[in-house]
Short mmCIF file of N, CA and C in Angstrom, two decimals:
data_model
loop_
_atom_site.label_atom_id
_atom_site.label_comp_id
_atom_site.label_asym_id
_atom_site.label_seq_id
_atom_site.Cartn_x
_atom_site.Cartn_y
_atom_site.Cartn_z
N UNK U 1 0.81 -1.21 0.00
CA UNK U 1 0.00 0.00 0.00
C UNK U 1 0.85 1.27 0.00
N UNK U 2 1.95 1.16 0.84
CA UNK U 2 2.87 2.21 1.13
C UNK U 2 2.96 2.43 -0.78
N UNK U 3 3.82 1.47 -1.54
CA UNK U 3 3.89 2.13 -2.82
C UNK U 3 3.12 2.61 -3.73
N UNK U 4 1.83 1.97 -3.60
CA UNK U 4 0.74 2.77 -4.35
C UNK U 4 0.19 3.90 -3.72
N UNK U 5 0.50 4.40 -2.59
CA UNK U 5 0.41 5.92 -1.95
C UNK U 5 1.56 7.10 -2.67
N UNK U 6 2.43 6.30 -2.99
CA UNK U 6 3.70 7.47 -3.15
C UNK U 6 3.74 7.34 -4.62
N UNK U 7 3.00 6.38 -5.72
CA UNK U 7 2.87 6.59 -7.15
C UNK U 7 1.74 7.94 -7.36
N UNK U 8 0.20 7.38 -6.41
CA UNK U 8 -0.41 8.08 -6.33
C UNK U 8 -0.41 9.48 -6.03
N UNK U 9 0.40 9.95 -4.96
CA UNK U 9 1.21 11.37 -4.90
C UNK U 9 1.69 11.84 -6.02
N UNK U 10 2.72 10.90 -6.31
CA UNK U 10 3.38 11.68 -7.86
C UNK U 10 2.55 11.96 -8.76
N UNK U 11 1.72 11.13 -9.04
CA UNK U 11 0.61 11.43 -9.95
C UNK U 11 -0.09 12.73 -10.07
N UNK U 12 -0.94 12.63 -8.92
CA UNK U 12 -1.21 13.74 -8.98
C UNK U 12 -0.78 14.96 -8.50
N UNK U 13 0.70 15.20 -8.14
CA UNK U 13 1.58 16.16 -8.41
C UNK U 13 1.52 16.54 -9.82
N UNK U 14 2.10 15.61 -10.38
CA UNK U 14 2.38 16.29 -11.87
C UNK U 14 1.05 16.85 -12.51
N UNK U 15 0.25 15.99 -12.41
CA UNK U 15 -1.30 16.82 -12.54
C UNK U 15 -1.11 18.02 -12.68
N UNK U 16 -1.08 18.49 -10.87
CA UNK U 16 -1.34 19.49 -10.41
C UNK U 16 -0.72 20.41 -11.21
N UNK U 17 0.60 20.35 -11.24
CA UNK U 17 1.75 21.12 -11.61
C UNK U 17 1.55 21.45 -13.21
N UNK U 18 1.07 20.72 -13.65
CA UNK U 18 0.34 21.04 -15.70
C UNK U 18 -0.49 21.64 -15.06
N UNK U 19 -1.87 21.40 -14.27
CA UNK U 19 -2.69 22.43 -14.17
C UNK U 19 -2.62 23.87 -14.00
N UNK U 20 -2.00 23.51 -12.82
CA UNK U 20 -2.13 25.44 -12.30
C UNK U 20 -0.16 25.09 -11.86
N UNK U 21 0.23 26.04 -13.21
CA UNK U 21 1.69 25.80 -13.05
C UNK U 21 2.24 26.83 -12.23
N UNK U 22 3.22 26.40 -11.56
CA UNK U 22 3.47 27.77 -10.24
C UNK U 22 4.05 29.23 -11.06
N UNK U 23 3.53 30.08 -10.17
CA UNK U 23 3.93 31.22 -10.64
C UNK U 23 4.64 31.95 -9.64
N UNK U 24 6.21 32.96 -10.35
CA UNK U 24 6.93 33.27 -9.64
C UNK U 24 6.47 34.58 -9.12
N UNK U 25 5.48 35.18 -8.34
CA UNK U 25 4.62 35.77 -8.04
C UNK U 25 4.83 36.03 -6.37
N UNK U 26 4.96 37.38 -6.01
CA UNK U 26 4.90 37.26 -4.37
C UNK U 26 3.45 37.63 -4.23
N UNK U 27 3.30 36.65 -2.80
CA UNK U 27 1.72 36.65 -2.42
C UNK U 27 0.41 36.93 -3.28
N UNK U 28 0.36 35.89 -4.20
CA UNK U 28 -0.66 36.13 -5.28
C UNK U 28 -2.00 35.74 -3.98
N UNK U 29 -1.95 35.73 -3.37
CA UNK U 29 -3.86 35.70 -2.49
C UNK U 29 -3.88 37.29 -2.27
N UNK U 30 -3.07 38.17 -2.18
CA UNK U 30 -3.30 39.43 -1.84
C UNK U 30 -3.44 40.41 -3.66
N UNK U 31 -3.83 39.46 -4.25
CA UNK U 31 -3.73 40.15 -6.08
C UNK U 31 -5.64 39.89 -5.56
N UNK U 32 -5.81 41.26 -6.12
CA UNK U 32 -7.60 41.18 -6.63
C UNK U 32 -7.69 41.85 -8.20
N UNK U 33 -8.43 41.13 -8.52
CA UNK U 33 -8.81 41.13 -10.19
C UNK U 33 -10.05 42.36 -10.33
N UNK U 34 -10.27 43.25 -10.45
CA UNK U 34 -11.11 44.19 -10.62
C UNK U 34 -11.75 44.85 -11.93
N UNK U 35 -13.42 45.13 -12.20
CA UNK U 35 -13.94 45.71 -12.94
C UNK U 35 -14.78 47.38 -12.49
N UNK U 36 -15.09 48.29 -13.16
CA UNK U 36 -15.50 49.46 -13.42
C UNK U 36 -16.76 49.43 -14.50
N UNK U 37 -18.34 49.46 -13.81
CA UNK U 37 -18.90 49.58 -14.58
C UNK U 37 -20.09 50.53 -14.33
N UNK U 38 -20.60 51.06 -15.11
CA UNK U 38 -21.95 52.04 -15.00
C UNK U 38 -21.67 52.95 -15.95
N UNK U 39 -20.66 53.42 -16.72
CA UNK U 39 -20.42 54.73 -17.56
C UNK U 39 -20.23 54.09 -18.92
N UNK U 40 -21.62 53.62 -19.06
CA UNK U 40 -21.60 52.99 -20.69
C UNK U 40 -21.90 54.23 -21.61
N UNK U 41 -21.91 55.23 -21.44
CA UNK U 41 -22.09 56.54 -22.47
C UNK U 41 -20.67 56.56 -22.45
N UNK U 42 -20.10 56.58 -21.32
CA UNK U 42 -18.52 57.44 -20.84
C UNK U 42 -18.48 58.56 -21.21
N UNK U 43 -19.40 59.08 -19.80
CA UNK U 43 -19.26 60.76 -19.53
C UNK U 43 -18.23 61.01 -18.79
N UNK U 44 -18.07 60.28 -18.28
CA UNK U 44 -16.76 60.23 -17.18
C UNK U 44 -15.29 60.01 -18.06
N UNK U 45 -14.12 60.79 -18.00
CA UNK U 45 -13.03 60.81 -18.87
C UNK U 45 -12.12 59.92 -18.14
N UNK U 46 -11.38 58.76 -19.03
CA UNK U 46 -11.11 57.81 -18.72
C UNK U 46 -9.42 58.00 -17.64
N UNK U 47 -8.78 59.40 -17.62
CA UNK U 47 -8.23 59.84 -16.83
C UNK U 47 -8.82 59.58 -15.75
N UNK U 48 -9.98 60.37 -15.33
CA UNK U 48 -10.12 60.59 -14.10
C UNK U 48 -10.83 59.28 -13.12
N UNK U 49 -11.43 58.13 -13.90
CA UNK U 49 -11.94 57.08 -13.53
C UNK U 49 -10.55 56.48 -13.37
N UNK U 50 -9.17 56.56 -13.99
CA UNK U 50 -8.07 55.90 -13.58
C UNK U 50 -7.32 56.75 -12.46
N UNK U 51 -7.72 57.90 -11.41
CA UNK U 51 -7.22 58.50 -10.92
C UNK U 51 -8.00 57.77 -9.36
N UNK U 52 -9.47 57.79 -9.85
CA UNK U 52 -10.26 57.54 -8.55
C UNK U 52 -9.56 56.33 -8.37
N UNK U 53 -9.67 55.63 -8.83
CA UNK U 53 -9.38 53.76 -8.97
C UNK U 53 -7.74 53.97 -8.03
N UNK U 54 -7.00 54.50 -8.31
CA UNK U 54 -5.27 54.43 -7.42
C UNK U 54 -6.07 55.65 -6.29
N UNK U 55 -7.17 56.37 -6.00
CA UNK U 55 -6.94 57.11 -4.97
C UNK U 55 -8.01 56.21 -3.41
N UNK U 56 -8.29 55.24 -3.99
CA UNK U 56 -9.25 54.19 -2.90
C UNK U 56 -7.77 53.60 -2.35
N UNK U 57 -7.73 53.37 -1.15
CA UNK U 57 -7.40 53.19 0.38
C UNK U 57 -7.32 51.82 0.39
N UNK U 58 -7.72 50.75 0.03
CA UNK U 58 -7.98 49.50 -0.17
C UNK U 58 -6.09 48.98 -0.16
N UNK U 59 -5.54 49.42 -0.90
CA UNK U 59 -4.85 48.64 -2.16
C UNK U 59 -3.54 49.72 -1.56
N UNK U 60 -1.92 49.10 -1.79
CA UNK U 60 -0.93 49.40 -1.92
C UNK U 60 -0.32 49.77 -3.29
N UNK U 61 -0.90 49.34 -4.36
CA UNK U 61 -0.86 49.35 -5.84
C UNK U 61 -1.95 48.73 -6.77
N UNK U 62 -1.95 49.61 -7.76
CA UNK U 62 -2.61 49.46 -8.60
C UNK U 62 -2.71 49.29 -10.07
N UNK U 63 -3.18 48.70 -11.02
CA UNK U 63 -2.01 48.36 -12.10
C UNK U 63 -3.10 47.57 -13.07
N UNK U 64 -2.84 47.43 -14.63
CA UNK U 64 -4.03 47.19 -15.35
C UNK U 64 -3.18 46.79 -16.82
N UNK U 65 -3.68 46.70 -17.81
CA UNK U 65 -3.27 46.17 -18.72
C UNK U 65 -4.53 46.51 -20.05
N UNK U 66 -3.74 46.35 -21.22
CA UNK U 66 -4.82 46.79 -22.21
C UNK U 66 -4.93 45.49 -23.00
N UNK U 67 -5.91 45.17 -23.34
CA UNK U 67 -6.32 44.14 -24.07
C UNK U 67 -5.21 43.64 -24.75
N UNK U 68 -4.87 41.81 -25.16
CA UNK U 68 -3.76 41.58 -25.90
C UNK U 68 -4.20 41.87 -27.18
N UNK U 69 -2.88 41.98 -27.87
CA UNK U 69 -3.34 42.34 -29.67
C UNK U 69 -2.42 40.91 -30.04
N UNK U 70 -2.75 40.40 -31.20
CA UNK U 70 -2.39 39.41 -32.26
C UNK U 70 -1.34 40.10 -32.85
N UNK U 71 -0.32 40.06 -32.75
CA UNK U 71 1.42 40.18 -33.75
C UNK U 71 1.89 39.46 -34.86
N UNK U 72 2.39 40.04 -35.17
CA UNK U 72 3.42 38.65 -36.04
C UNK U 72 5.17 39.29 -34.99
N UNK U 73 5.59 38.25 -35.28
CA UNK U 73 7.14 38.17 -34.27
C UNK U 73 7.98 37.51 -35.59
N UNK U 74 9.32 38.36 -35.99
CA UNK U 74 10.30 37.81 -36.90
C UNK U 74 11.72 37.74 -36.11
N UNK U 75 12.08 36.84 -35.82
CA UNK U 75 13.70 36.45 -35.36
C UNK U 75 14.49 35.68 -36.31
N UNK U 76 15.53 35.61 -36.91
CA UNK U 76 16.46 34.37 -37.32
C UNK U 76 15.70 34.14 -38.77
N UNK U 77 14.80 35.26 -39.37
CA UNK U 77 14.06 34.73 -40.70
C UNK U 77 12.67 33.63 -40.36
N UNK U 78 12.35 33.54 -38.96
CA UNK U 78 11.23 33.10 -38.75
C UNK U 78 10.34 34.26 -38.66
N UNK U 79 8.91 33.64 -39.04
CA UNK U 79 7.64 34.72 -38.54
C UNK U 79 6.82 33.71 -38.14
N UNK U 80 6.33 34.27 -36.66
CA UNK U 80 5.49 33.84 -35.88
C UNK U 80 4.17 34.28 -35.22
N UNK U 81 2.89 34.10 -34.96
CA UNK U 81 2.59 34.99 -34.55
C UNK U 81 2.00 34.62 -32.92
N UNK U 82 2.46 35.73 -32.46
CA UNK U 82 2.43 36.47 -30.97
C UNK U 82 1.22 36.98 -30.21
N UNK U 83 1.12 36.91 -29.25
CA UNK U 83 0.32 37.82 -28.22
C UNK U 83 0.67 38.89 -27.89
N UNK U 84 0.26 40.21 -27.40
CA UNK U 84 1.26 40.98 -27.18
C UNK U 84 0.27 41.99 -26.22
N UNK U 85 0.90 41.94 -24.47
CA UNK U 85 0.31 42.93 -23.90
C UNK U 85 0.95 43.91 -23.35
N UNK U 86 0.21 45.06 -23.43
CA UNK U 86 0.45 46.56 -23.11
C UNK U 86 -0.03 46.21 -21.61
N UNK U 87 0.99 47.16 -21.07
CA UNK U 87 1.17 46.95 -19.17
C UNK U 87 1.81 48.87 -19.08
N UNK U 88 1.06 48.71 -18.27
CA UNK U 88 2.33 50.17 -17.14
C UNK U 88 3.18 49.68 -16.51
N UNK U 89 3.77 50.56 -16.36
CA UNK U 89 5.40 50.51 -15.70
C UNK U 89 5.18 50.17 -14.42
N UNK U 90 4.52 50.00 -13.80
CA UNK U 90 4.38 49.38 -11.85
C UNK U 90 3.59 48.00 -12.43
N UNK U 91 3.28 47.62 -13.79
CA UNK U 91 2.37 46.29 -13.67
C UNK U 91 3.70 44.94 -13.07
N UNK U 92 4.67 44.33 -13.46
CA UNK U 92 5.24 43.48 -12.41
C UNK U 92 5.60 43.85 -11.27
N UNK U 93 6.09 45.44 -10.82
CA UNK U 93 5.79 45.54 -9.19
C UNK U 93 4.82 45.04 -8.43
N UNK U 94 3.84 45.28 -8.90
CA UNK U 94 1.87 45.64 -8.22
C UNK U 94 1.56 43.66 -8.25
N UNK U 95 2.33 42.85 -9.48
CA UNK U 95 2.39 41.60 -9.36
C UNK U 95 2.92 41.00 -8.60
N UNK U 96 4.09 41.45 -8.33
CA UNK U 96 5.04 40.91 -7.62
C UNK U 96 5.97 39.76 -8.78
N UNK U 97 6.07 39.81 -10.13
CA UNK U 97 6.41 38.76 -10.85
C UNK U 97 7.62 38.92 -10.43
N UNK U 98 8.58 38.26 -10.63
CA UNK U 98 10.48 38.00 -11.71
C UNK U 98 10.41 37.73 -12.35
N UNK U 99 11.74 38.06 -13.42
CA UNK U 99 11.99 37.42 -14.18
C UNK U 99 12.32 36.06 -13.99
N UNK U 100 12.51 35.45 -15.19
CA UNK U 100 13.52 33.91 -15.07
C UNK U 100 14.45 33.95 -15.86
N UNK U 101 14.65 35.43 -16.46
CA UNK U 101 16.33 35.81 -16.86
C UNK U 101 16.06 37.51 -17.62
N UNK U 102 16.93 37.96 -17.23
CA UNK U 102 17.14 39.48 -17.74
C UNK U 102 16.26 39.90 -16.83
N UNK U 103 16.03 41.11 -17.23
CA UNK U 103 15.11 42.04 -16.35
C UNK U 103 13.77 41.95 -17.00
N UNK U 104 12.75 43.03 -15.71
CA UNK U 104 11.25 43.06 -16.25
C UNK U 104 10.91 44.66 -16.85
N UNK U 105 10.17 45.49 -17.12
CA UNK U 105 10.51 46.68 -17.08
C UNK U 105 9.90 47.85 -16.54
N UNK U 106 10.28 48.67 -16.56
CA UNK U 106 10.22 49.77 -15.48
C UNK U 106 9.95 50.87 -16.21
N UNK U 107 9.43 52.15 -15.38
CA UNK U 107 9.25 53.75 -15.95
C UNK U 107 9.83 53.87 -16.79
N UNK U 108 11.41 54.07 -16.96
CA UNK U 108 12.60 54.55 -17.55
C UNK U 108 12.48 53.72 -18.97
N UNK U 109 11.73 52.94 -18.93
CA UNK U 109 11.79 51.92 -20.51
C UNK U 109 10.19 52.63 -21.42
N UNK U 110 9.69 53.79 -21.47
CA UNK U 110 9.33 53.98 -21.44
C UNK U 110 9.56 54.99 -23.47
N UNK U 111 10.61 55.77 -23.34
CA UNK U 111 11.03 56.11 -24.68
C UNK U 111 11.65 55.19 -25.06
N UNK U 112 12.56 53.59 -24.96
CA UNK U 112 13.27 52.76 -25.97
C UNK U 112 12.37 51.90 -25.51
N UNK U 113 11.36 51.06 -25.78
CA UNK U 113 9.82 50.52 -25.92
C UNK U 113 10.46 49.28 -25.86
N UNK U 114 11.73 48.65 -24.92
CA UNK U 114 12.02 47.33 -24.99
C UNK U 114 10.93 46.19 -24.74
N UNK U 115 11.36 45.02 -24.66
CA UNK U 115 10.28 44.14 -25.02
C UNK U 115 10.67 42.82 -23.30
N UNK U 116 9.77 42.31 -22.62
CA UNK U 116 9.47 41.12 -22.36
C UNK U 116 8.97 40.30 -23.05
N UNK U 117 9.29 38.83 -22.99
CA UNK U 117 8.79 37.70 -23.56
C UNK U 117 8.44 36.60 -22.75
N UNK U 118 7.59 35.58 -23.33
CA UNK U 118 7.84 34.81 -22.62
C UNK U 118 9.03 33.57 -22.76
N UNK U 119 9.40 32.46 -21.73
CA UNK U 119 10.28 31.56 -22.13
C UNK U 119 9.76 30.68 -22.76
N UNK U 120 8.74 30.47 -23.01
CA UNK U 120 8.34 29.70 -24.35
C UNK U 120 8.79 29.86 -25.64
N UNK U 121 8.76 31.68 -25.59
CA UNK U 121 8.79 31.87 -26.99
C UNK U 121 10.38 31.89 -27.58
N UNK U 122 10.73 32.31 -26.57
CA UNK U 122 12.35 32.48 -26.56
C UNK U 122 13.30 31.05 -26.57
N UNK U 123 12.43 29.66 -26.33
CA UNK U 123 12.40 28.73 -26.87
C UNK U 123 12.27 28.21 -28.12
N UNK U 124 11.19 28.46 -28.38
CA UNK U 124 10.53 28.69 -29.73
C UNK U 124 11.83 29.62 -31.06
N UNK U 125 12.02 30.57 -30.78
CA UNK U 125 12.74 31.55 -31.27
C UNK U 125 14.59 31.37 -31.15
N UNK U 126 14.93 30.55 -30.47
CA UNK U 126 16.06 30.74 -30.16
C UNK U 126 16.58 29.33 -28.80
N UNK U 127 16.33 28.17 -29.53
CA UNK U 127 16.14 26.87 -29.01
C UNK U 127 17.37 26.77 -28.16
N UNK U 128 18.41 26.89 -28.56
CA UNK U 128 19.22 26.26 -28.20
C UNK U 128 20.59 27.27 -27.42
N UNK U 129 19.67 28.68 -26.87
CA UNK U 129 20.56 30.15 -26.55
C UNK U 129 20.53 30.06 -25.19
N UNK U 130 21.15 30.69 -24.78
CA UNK U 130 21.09 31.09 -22.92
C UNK U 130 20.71 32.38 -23.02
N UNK U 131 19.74 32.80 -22.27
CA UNK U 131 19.74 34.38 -22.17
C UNK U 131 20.39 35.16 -22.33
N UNK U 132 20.18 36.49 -23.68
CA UNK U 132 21.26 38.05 -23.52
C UNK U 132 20.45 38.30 -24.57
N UNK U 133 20.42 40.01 -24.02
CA UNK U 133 19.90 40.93 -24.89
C UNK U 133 19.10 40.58 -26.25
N UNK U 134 18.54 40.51 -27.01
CA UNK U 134 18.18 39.87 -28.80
C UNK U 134 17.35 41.42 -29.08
N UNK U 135 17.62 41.10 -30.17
CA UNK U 135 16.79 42.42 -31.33
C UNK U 135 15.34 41.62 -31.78
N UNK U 136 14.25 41.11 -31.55
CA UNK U 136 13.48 41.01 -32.73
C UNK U 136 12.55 41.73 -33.37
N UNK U 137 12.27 41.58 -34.24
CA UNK U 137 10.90 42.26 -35.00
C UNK U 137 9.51 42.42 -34.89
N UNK U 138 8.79 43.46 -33.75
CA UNK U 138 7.34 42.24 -33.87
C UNK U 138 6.55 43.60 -34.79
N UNK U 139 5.74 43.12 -35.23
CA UNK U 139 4.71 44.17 -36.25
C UNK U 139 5.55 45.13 -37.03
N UNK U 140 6.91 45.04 -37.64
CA UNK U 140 7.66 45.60 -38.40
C UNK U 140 8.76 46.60 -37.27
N UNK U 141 8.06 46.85 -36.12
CA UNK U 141 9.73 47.26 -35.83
C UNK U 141 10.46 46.86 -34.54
N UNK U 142 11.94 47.13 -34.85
CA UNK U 142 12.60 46.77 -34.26
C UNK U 142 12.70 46.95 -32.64
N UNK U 143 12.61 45.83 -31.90
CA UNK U 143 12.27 45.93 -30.24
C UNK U 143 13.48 45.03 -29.78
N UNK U 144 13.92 45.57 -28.52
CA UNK U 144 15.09 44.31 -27.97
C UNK U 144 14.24 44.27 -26.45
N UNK U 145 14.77 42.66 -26.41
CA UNK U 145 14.23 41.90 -25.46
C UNK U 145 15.11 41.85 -24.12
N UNK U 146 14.44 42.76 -22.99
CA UNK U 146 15.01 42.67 -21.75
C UNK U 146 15.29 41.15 -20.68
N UNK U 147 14.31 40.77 -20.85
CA UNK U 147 14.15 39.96 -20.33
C UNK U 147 13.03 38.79 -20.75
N UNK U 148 12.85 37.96 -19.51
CA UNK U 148 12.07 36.61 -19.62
C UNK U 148 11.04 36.06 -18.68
N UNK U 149 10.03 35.86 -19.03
CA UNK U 149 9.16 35.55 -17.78
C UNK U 149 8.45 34.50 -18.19
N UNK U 150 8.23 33.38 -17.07
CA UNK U 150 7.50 31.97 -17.38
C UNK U 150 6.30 32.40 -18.56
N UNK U 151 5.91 30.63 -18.62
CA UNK U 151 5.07 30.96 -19.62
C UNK U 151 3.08 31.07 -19.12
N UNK U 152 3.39 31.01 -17.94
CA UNK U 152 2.16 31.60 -17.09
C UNK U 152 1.93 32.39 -15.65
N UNK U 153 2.45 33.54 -16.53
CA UNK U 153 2.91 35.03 -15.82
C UNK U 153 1.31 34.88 -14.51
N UNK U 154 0.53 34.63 -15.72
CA UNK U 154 -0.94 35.04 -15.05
C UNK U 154 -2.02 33.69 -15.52
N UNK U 155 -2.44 33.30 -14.45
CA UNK U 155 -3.41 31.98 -15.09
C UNK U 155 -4.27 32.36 -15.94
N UNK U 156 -4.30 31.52 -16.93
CA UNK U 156 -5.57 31.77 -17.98
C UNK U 156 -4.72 32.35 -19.37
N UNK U 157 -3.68 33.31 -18.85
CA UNK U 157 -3.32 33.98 -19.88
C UNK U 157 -2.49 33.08 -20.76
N UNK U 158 -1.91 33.74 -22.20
CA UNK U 158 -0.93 32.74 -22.63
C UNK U 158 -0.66 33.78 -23.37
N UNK U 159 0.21 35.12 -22.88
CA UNK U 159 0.64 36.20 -23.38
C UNK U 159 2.22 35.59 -23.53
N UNK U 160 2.56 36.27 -24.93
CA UNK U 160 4.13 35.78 -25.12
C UNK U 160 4.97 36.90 -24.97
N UNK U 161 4.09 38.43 -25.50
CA UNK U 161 5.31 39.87 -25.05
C UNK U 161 4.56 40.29 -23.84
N UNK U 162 5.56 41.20 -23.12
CA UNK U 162 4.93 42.24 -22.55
C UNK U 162 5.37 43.15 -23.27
N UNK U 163 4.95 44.44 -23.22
CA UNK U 163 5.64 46.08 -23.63
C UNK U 163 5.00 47.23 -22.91
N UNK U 164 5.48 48.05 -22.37
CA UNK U 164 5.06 49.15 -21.79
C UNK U 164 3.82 50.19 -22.53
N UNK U 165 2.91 50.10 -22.21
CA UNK U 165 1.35 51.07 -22.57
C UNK U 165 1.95 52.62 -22.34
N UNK U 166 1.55 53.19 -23.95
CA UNK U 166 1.41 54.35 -23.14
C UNK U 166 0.55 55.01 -22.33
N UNK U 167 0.68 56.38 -21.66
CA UNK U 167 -0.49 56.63 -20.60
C UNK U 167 -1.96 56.72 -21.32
N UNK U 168 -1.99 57.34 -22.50
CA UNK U 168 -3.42 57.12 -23.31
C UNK U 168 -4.18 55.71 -23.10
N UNK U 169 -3.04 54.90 -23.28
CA UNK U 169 -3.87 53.67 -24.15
C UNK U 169 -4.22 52.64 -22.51
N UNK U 170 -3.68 53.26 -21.35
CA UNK U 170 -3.90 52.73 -19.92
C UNK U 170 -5.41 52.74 -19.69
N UNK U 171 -5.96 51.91 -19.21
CA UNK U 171 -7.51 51.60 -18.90
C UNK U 171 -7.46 50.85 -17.23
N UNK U 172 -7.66 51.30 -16.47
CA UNK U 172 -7.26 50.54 -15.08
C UNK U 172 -8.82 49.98 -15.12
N UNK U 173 -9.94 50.15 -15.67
CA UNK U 173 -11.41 50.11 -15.36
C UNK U 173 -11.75 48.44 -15.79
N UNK U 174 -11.08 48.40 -17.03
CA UNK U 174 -11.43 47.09 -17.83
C UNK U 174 -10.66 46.04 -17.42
N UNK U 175 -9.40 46.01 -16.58
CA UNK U 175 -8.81 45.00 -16.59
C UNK U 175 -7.85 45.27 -15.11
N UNK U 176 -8.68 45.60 -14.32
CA UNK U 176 -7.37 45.99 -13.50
C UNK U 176 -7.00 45.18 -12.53
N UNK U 177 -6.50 45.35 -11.71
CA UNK U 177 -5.41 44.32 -10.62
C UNK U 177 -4.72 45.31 -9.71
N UNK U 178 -5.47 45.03 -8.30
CA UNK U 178 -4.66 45.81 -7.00
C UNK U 178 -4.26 44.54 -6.29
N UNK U 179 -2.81 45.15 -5.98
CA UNK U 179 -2.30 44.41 -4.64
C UNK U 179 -3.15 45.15 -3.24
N UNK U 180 -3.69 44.06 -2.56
CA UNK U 180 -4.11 44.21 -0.90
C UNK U 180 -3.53 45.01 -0.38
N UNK U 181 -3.47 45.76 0.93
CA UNK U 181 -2.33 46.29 1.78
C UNK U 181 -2.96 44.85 2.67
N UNK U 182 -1.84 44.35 3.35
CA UNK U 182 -1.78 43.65 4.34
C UNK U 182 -3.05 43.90 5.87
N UNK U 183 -3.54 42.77 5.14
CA UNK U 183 -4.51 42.72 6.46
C UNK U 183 -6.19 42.77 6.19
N UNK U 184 -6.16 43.08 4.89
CA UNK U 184 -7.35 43.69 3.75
C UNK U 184 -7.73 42.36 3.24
N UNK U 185 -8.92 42.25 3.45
CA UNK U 185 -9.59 40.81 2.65
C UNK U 185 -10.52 41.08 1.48
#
């Protein structure tokens, strides 16, 4: 019995582990997933509904993302096509993600529009490399890749870039995500 207990464990370990694959994430129970609704005219200017949203008391950070768009991605004379989401500059703070090589990005990346990926793709793209810097192509221009992040940053998702949103194209209403302050349920 003892050995069919400890096959049975493994088993459904590995299960588990395809299912809901771990994410390098600090304290994802304190991540809340949030919507904004009632201003289906939108009289309300989408500034100031993203101003109220970071000025509620709730939350230590606040942080959102714009819908993914469909790419094409060219490396090495391949074309592929991509996911690709627009984030603000505090969206892996407010996550708490890491990388799993190079960096993630920040304010300052903001005029050279570098790129996150995921390690899938950078698999995909470049099989047999160890992480550093790369140039690729996605939608005709040229982006270099900071870094690397698993290939399920966020459950559900199966985003392959990140890239920094500009402040226009930021929507905290449709998609947003506050970290808890400690102690907040």
């Amino acid at each position: 019995t003892g050995l069919a207990i400890a096959i049975n464990t493994t088993m459904y370990s590995v299960l588990d582990a395809l299912i809901n694959p771990k994410m390098d994430m600090r304290e994802p129970e304190r991540l809340l997933g949030f919507g904004y609704f009632g201003d289906m005219k939108q009289l309300v200017p989408q500034a100031e509904k993203n101003e109220m949203i970071r000025g509620l008391s709730f939350h230590e950070g606040v942080t959102g993302s714009r819908m993914a768009n469909e790419r094409v991605v060219e490396a090495n004379g391949v074309l592929l096509p991509v996911t690709v989401l627009s984030v603000p500059s505090n969206y892996f703070h407010v996550l708490g993600l890491r990388p799993n090589a190079g960096r993630l990005l920040t304010a300052v990346d903001q005029a050279e529009r570098p790129i996150v990926i995921s390690r899938r793709l950078w698999k995909q793209l470049f099989p047999d490399d160890a992480f550093s810097p790369r140039k690729l192509v996605v939608q005709g221009t040229r982006r270099v890749v900071v870094g690397l992040l698993g290939a399920a940053a966020l459950p559900g998702r199966s985003t392959d870039i990140w890239q920094i949103a500009s402040p226009e194209e930021l929507d905290l209403t449709s998609l947003g995500l506050a970290r808890l302050k400690p102690g907040v349920a």
